mmCIF file of C-alpha atoms in Angstrom:
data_model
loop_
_atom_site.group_PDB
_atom_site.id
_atom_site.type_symbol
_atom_site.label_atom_id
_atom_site.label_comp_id
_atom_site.label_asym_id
_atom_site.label_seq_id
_atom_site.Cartn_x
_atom_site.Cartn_y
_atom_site.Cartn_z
ATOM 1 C CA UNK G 1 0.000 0.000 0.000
ATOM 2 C CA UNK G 2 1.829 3.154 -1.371
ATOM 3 C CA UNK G 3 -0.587 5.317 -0.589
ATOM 4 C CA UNK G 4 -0.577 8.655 -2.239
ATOM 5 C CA UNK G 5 2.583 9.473 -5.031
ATOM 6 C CA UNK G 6 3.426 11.771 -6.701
ATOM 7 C CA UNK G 7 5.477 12.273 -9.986
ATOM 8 C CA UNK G 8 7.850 13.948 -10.517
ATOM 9 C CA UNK G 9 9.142 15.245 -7.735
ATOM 10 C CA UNK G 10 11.106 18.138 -9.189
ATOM 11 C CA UNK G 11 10.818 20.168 -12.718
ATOM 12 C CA UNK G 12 12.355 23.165 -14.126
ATOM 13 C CA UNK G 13 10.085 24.661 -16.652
ATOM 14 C CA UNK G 14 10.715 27.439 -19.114
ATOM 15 C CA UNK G 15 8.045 30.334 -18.813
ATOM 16 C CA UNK G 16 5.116 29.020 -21.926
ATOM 17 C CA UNK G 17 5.769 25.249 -21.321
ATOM 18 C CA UNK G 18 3.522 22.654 -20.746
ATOM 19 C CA UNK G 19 3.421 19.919 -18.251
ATOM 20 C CA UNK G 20 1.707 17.282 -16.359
ATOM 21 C CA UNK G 21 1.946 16.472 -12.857
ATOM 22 C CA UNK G 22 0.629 12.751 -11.958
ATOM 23 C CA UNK G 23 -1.204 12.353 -8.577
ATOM 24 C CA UNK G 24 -2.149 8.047 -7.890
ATOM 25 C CA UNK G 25 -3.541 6.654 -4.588
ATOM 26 C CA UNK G 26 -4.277 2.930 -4.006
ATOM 27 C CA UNK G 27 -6.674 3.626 -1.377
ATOM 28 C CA UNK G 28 -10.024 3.588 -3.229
ATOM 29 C CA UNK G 29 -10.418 6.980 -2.067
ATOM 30 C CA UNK G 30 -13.679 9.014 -3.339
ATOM 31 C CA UNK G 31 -11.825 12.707 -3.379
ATOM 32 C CA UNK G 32 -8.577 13.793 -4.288
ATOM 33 C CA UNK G 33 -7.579 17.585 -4.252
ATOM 34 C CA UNK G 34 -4.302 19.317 -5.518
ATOM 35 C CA UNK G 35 -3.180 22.149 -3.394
ATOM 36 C CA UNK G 36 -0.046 24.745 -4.328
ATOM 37 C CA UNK G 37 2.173 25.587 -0.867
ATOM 38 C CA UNK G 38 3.681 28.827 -1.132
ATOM 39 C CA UNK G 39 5.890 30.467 1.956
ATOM 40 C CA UNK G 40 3.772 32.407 4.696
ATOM 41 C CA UNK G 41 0.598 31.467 2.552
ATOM 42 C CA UNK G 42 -0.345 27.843 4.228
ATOM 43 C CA UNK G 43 -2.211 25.124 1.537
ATOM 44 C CA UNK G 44 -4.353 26.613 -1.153
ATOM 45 C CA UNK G 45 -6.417 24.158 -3.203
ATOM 46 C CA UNK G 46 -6.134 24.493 -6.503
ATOM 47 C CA UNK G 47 -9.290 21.848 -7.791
ATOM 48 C CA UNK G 48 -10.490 18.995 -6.710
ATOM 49 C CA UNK G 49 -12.851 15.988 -7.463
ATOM 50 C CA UNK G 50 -15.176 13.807 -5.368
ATOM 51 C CA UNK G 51 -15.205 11.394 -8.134
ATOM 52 C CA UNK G 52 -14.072 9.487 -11.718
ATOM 53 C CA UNK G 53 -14.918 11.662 -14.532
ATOM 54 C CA UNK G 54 -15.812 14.870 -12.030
ATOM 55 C CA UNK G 55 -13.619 17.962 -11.045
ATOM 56 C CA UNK G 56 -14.364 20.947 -9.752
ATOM 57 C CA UNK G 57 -12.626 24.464 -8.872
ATOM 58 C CA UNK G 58 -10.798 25.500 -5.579
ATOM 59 C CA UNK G 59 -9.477 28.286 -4.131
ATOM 60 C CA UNK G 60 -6.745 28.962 -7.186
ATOM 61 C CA UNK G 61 -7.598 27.639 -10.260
ATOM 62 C CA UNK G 62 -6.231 30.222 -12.757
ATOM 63 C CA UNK G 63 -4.064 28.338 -15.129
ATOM 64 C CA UNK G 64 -4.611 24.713 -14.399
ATOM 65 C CA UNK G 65 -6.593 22.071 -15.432
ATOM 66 C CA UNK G 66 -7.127 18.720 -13.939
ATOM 67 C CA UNK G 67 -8.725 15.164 -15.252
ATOM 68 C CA UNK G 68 -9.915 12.353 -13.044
ATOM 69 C CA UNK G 69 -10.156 9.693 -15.839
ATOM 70 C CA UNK G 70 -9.553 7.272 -13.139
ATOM 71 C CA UNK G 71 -10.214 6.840 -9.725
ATOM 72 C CA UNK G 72 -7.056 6.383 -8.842
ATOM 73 C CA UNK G 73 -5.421 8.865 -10.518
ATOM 74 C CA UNK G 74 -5.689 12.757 -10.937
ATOM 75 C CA UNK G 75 -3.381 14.663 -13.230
ATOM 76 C CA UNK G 76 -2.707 18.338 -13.102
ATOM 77 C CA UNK G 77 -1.792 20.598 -15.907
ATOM 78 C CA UNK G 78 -0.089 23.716 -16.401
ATOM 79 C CA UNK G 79 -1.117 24.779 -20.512
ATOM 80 C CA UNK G 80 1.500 27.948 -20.055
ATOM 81 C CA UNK G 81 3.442 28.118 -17.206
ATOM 82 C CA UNK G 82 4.464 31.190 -15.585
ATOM 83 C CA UNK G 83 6.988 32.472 -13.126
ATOM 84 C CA UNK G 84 4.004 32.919 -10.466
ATOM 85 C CA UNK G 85 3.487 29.416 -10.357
ATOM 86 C CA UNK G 86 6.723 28.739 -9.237
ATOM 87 C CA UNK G 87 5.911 26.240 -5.883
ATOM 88 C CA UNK G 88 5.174 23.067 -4.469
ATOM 89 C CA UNK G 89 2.301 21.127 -5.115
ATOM 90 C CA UNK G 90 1.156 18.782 -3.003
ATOM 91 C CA UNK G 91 -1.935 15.969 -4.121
ATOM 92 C CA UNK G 92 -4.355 14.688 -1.252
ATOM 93 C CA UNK G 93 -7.016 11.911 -1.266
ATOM 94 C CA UNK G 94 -9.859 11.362 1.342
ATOM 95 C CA UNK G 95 -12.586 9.082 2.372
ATOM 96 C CA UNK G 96 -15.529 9.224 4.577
ATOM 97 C CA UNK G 97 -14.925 8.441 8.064
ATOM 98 C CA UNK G 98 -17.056 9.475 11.138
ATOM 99 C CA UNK G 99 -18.965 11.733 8.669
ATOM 100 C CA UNK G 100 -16.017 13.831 8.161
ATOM 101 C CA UNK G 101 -13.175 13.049 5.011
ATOM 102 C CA UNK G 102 -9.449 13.251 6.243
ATOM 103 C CA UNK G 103 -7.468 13.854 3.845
ATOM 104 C CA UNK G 104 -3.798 12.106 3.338
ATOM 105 C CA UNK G 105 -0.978 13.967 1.243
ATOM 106 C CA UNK G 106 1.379 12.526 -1.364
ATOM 107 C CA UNK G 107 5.130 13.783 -0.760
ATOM 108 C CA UNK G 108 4.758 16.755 -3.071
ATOM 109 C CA UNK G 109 6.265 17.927 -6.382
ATOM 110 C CA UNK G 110 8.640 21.125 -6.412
ATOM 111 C CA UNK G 111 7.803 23.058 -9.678
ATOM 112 C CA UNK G 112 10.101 25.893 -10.596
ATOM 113 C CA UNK G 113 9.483 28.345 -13.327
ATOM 114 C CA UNK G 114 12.470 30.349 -14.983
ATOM 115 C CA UNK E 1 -14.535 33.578 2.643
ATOM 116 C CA UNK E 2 -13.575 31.010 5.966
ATOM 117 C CA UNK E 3 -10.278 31.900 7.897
ATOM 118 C CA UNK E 4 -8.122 30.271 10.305
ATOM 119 C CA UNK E 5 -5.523 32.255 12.251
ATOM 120 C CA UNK E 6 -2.966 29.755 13.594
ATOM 121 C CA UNK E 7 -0.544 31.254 16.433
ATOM 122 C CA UNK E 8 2.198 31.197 17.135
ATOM 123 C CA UNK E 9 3.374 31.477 14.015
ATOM 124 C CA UNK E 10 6.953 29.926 14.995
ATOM 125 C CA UNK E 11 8.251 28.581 17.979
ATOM 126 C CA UNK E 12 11.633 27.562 19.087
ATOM 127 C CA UNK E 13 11.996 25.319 22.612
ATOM 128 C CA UNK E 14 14.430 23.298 24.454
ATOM 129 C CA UNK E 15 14.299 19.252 24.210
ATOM 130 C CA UNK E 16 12.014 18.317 27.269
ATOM 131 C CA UNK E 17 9.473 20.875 27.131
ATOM 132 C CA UNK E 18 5.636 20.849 26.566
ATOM 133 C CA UNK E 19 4.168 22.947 23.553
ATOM 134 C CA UNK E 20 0.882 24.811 22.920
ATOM 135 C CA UNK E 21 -0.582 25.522 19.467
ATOM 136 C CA UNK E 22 -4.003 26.712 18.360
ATOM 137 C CA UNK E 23 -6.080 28.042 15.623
ATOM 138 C CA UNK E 24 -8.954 30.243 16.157
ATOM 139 C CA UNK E 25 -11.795 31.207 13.616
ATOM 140 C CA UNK E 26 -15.087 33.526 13.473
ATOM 141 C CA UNK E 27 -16.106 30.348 11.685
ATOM 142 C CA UNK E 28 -18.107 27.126 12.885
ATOM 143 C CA UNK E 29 -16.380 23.847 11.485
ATOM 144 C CA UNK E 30 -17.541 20.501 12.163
ATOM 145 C CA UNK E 31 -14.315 18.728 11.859
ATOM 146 C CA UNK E 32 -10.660 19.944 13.193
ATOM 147 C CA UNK E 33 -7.356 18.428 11.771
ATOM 148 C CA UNK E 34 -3.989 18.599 12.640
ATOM 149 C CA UNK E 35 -0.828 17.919 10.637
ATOM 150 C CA UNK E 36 2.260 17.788 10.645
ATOM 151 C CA UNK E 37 4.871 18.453 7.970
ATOM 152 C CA UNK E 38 8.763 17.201 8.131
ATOM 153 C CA UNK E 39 10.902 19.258 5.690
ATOM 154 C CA UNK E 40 10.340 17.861 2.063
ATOM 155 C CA UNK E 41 7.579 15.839 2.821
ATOM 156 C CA UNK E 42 3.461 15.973 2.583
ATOM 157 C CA UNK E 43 1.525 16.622 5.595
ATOM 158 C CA UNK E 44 0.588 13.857 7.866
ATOM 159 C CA UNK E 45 -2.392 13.602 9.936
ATOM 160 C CA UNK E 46 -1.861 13.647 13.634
ATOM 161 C CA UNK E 47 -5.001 14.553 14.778
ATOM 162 C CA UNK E 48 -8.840 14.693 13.902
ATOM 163 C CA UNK E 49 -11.689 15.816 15.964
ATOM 164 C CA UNK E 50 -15.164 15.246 15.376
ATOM 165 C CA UNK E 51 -16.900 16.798 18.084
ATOM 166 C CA UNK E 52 -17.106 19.962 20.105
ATOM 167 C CA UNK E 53 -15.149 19.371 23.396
ATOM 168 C CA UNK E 54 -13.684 15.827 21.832
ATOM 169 C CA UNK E 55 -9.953 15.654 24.034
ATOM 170 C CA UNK E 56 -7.867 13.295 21.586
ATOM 171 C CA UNK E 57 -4.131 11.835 22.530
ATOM 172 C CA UNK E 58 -1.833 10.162 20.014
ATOM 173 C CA UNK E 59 0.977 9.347 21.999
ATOM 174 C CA UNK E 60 2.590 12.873 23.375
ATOM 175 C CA UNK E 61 0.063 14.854 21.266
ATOM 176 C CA UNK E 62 -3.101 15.897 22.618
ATOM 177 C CA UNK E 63 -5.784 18.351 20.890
ATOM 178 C CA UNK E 64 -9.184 19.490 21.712
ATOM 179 C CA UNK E 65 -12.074 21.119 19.764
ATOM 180 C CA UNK E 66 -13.201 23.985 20.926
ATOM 181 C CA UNK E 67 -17.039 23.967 22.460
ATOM 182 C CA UNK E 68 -18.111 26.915 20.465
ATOM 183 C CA UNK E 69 -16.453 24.839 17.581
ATOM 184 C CA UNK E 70 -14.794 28.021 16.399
ATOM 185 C CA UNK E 71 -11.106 26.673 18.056
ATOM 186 C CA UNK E 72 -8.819 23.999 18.648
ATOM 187 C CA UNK E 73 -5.500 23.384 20.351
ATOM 188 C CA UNK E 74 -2.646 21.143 19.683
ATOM 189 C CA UNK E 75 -0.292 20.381 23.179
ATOM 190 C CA UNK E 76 2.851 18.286 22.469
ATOM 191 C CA UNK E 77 4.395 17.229 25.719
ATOM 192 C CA UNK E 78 7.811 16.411 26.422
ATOM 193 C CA UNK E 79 9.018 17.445 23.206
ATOM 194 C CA UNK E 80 12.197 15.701 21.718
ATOM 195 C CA UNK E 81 14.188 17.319 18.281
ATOM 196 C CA UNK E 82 12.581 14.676 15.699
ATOM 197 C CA UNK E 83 8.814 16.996 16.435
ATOM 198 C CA UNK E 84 10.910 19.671 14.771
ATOM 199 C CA UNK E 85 8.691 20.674 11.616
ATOM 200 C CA UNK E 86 5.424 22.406 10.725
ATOM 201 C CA UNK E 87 2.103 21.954 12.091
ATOM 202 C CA UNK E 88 -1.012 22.564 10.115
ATOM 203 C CA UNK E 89 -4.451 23.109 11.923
ATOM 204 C CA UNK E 90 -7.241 22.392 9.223
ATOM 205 C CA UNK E 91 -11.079 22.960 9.731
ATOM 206 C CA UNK E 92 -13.375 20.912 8.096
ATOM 207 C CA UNK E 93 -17.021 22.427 7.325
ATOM 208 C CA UNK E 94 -20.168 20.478 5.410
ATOM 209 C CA UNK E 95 -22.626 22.029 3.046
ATOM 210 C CA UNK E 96 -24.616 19.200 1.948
ATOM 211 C CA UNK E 97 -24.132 16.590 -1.000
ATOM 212 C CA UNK E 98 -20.218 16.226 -1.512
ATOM 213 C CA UNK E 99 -19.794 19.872 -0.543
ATOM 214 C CA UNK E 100 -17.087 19.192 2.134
ATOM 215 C CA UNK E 101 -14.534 21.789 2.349
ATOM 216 C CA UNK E 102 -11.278 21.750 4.473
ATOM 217 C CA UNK E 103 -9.454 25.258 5.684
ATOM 218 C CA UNK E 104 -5.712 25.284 6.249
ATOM 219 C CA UNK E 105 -4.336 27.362 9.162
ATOM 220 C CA UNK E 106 -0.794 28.893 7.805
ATOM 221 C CA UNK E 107 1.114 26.840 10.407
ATOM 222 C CA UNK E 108 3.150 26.752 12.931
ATOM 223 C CA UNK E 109 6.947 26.112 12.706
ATOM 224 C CA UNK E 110 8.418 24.469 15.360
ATOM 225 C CA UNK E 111 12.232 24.007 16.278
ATOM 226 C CA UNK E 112 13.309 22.104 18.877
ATOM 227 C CA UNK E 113 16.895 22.448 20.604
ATOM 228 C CA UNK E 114 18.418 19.272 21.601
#
């Protein structure tokens, strides 16, 4: 039982490129969520989805998209990246327990844009 | 929109001693979290509380949700230099269907002198 990965851990992106970043859990978990962590400015989600073939908008969306094609995995895109989104991002996954969803974190990916 | 303030914002104690952490919000939540993040890694729950008043321990942690349901604290007793890292409050709130939405505190850095 991995739990949540992540992939890759670190990129280097020119300001205009493209990229994916891979979120998987082997959990069977419902939700998974992809926050940014920036210094002094805590966990900000980014989107999220409580299901296969459903996403939806968090906090920051501007300039990302995501996919949940399966339930195991959720994949985050940058179409154009930009200095700005320089940070780490960090996937979660959750399940109902108690009537509440705790949410576990994958190890992170540190994105740099030049 | 919901926010938490998390104080202190850093700490730095001897080996041995007990610390106190808490978040505070004009918010109700119905869930509180607490995390805690090593350097390089994901957050990693230490903590949830379901109810108003609920006292939880894990080991030397113990945290409490505040009655009004607007608070929780996070106590670490006896504290030894591998608790060095950041600690995350999180409040969970519930708006019907899959509307479940979690609120990060900006954390709480914590250093520990051996």
């Amino acid at each position: 039982n991995a739990g949540v990965t992540q992939t890759p851990k670190f990129r280097v992106l020119k300001t205009g490129q493209s990229m994916t970043l891979l979120c998987a859990q082997d959990m069977n978990h419902e939700y998974m969520y992809w926050y940014r962590q920036d210094p002094g400015m805590g966990l900000r989600l980014i989107h999220y989805s409580v299901g296969e073939g459903t996403t939806a908008k968090g906090e920051v969306p501007d300039g990302y998209n995501v996919s949940r094609l399966k339930k195991q995995n959720f994949l985050l895109g940058l179409e154009s990246a930009a200095p700005s989104q320089t940070s780490v991002y960090f996937c979660a996954s959750s399940y109902l327990t108690s009537g509440s969803y705790e949410q576990y974190f994958g190890p992170g990916t540190r994105l740099t844009v030049t | 929109g919901q926010q938490l303030n998390q104080s202190p914002q850093s700490m730095f104690i001897q080996e041995g001693e007990d610390v106190s952490m808490n978040c505070t919000s004009s918010s109700i939540f119905n869930t509180w979290l607490w995390y805690k993040q090593d350097p390089g890694e994901g957050p990693v729950l230490l903590i949830a509380l379901y109810k108003a008043g609920e006292l939880t321990s894990n080991g030397r942690l113990t945290a409490q949700f505040g009655i009004t349901r607007k608070d929780s604290f996070l106590n670490i007793s006896a504290s030894i230099p591998s608790d060095v890292g950041i600690y995350f409050c999180a409040g969970q709130t519930y708006s019907g269907g899959s509307n479940y939405k979690l609120t990060f505190g900006k954390g709480t850095l914590l250093t520990v002198n051996p």
